[in-house]
mmCIF file of C-alpha atoms in Angstrom:
data_model
loop_
_atom_site.group_PDB
_atom_site.id
_atom_site.type_symbol
_atom_site.label_atom_id
_atom_site.label_comp_id
_atom_site.label_asym_id
_atom_site.label_seq_id
_atom_site.Cartn_x
_atom_site.Cartn_y
_atom_site.Cartn_z
ATOM 1 C CA UNK A 1 99.602 82.533 104.167
ATOM 2 C CA UNK A 2 100.468 84.683 101.370
ATOM 3 C CA UNK A 3 99.111 88.272 101.231
ATOM 4 C CA UNK A 4 98.004 89.803 97.822
ATOM 5 C CA UNK A 5 98.255 93.284 97.335
ATOM 6 C CA UNK A 6 94.550 93.254 95.945
ATOM 7 C CA UNK A 7 93.138 91.658 99.042
ATOM 8 C CA UNK A 8 95.644 94.062 101.214
ATOM 9 C CA UNK A 9 94.405 97.234 99.326
ATOM 10 C CA UNK A 10 90.682 96.234 99.828
ATOM 11 C CA UNK A 11 90.822 94.998 103.426
ATOM 12 C CA UNK A 12 93.540 96.844 105.386
ATOM 13 C CA UNK A 13 93.984 100.230 103.399
ATOM 14 C CA UNK A 14 90.597 102.017 103.878
ATOM 15 C CA UNK A 15 89.369 103.585 106.854
ATOM 16 C CA UNK A 16 91.164 105.848 109.480
ATOM 17 C CA UNK A 17 94.622 106.098 109.832
ATOM 18 C CA UNK A 18 95.812 107.752 113.139
ATOM 19 C CA UNK A 19 99.681 107.554 112.290
ATOM 20 C CA UNK A 20 99.158 109.750 109.287
ATOM 21 C CA UNK A 21 99.894 113.437 109.404
ATOM 22 C CA UNK A 22 96.549 115.516 109.807
ATOM 23 C CA UNK A 23 97.406 117.894 107.164
ATOM 24 C CA UNK A 24 98.536 115.144 104.287
ATOM 25 C CA UNK A 25 95.822 115.010 101.607
ATOM 26 C CA UNK A 26 96.036 113.820 97.898
ATOM 27 C CA UNK A 27 95.425 111.056 95.415
ATOM 28 C CA UNK A 28 97.427 108.222 94.469
ATOM 29 C CA UNK A 29 96.960 105.493 91.795
ATOM 30 C CA UNK A 30 98.638 102.181 91.978
ATOM 31 C CA UNK A 31 99.010 100.430 88.767
ATOM 32 C CA UNK A 32 99.444 96.592 89.275
ATOM 33 C CA UNK A 33 100.664 94.893 86.085
ATOM 34 C CA UNK A 34 100.303 91.046 85.465
ATOM 35 C CA UNK A 35 100.380 89.184 82.021
ATOM 36 C CA UNK A 36 99.708 92.105 79.854
ATOM 37 C CA UNK A 37 96.837 93.853 81.865
ATOM 38 C CA UNK A 38 96.766 96.326 84.622
ATOM 39 C CA UNK A 39 94.543 96.663 87.821
ATOM 40 C CA UNK A 40 94.111 100.212 89.074
ATOM 41 C CA UNK A 41 93.840 100.981 92.473
ATOM 42 C CA UNK A 42 92.926 104.649 93.426
ATOM 43 C CA UNK A 43 93.533 105.954 96.979
ATOM 44 C CA UNK A 44 92.136 109.440 98.367
ATOM 45 C CA UNK A 45 93.895 110.561 101.363
ATOM 46 C CA UNK A 46 92.294 113.306 103.427
ATOM 47 C CA UNK A 47 91.883 114.077 107.135
ATOM 48 C CA UNK A 48 93.911 110.982 108.298
ATOM 49 C CA UNK A 49 91.304 108.857 106.152
ATOM 50 C CA UNK A 50 92.024 106.749 103.107
ATOM 51 C CA UNK A 51 89.152 105.813 100.462
ATOM 52 C CA UNK A 52 90.265 102.834 98.284
ATOM 53 C CA UNK A 53 88.465 102.440 95.023
ATOM 54 C CA UNK A 54 89.079 100.847 91.705
ATOM 55 C CA UNK A 55 89.796 103.485 89.199
ATOM 56 C CA UNK A 56 92.366 104.655 86.501
ATOM 57 C CA UNK A 57 91.554 108.210 86.888
ATOM 58 C CA UNK A 58 94.402 110.726 86.992
ATOM 59 C CA UNK A 59 96.189 111.052 90.392
ATOM 60 C CA UNK A 60 98.829 113.238 91.749
ATOM 61 C CA UNK A 61 101.068 110.488 92.360
ATOM 62 C CA UNK A 62 101.178 107.011 90.029
ATOM 63 C CA UNK A 63 102.995 104.052 91.307
ATOM 64 C CA UNK A 64 103.160 101.203 88.827
ATOM 65 C CA UNK A 65 105.006 97.867 88.969
ATOM 66 C CA UNK A 66 104.330 94.231 88.543
ATOM 67 C CA UNK A 67 101.791 92.542 90.543
ATOM 68 C CA UNK A 68 104.595 90.416 92.524
ATOM 69 C CA UNK A 69 106.256 93.809 93.686
ATOM 70 C CA UNK A 70 103.019 94.818 95.189
ATOM 71 C CA UNK A 71 102.325 91.599 96.441
ATOM 72 C CA UNK A 72 106.024 91.696 98.501
ATOM 73 C CA UNK A 73 105.034 95.320 99.741
ATOM 74 C CA UNK A 74 101.636 94.019 101.209
ATOM 75 C CA UNK A 75 103.143 91.151 102.995
ATOM 76 C CA UNK A 76 105.848 93.485 104.412
ATOM 77 C CA UNK A 77 108.733 91.650 102.942
ATOM 78 C CA UNK A 78 109.678 94.769 100.634
ATOM 79 C CA UNK A 79 109.824 98.341 101.717
ATOM 80 C CA UNK A 80 108.521 100.900 99.178
ATOM 81 C CA UNK A 81 111.774 103.125 98.894
ATOM 82 C CA UNK A 82 113.820 99.910 98.354
ATOM 83 C CA UNK A 83 111.572 98.828 95.525
ATOM 84 C CA UNK A 84 111.884 102.155 94.007
ATOM 85 C CA UNK A 85 115.518 102.005 93.985
ATOM 86 C CA UNK A 86 115.705 98.529 92.536
ATOM 87 C CA UNK A 87 113.290 99.622 89.684
ATOM 88 C CA UNK A 88 110.723 97.191 90.861
ATOM 89 C CA UNK A 89 108.325 100.038 90.957
ATOM 90 C CA UNK A 90 108.192 103.383 89.258
ATOM 91 C CA UNK A 91 106.640 106.745 90.856
ATOM 92 C CA UNK A 92 105.571 109.543 88.879
ATOM 93 C CA UNK A 93 104.033 112.829 90.235
ATOM 94 C CA UNK A 94 104.054 114.302 93.552
ATOM 95 C CA UNK A 95 106.761 112.184 95.515
ATOM 96 C CA UNK A 96 105.580 113.676 98.692
ATOM 97 C CA UNK A 97 102.878 111.295 98.598
ATOM 98 C CA UNK A 98 105.085 108.419 98.422
ATOM 99 C CA UNK A 99 106.328 109.101 102.085
ATOM 100 C CA UNK A 100 102.249 109.008 102.944
ATOM 101 C CA UNK A 101 102.086 105.570 100.853
ATOM 102 C CA UNK A 102 104.882 103.969 102.983
ATOM 103 C CA UNK A 103 102.754 104.246 106.080
ATOM 104 C CA UNK A 104 100.134 102.332 104.327
ATOM 105 C CA UNK A 105 102.144 99.255 103.824
ATOM 106 C CA UNK A 106 103.292 96.915 106.593
ATOM 107 C CA UNK A 107 106.900 96.575 107.788
ATOM 108 C CA UNK A 108 108.559 93.219 108.056
ATOM 109 C CA UNK A 109 106.724 90.397 110.272
ATOM 110 C CA UNK A 110 109.607 90.279 112.661
ATOM 111 C CA UNK A 111 110.333 94.285 112.826
ATOM 112 C CA UNK A 112 110.322 96.028 115.997
ATOM 113 C CA UNK A 113 109.916 99.702 117.086
ATOM 114 C CA UNK A 114 113.144 101.181 117.584
ATOM 115 C CA UNK A 115 112.481 102.172 121.274
ATOM 116 C CA UNK A 116 111.517 98.476 121.917
ATOM 117 C CA UNK A 117 114.721 97.270 120.218
ATOM 118 C CA UNK A 118 116.885 99.741 122.460
ATOM 119 C CA UNK A 119 115.066 98.687 125.604
ATOM 120 C CA UNK A 120 115.813 94.955 124.797
ATOM 121 C CA UNK A 121 119.577 95.852 124.188
ATOM 122 C CA UNK A 122 119.690 97.913 127.673
ATOM 123 C CA UNK A 123 118.236 94.797 129.423
ATOM 124 C CA UNK A 124 120.764 92.555 127.771
ATOM 125 C CA UNK A 125 123.622 94.764 128.718
ATOM 126 C CA UNK A 126 124.495 92.519 131.688
ATOM 127 C CA UNK A 127 125.173 89.601 129.273
ATOM 128 C CA UNK A 128 127.875 91.470 127.621
ATOM 129 C CA UNK A 129 130.008 92.226 130.590
ATOM 130 C CA UNK A 130 127.908 93.949 133.140
ATOM 131 C CA UNK A 131 127.324 97.544 133.595
ATOM 132 C CA UNK A 132 128.272 99.995 130.889
ATOM 133 C CA UNK A 133 128.547 103.107 132.321
#
């Protein structure tokens, strides 16, 4: 099932986010362009909480792109920095908040934590010729 950026922003982003640094605060506006119109999503980040509203108000960081690019981010099929480097999205303002924003979007559906991948690699060492000391 496809995930839209609008559904993701409304349903998964608001609330407490324990993985956000406690001292991070700021405002981010996401401008999703589609067929000549723009939807604005306004995120207020403070005390590991994210509030999401629909507003075109000024923000410390503005990230703009087409709706398809944001849909890929929301589905975990794209990474925010890769999208920025490919010019799928553009960012203006406090780029420090871009680091925070990347934590609000999911990773790839088949991604594993690096420690889990290393553990699996270690357990599979026997299949590569035994003990690797």
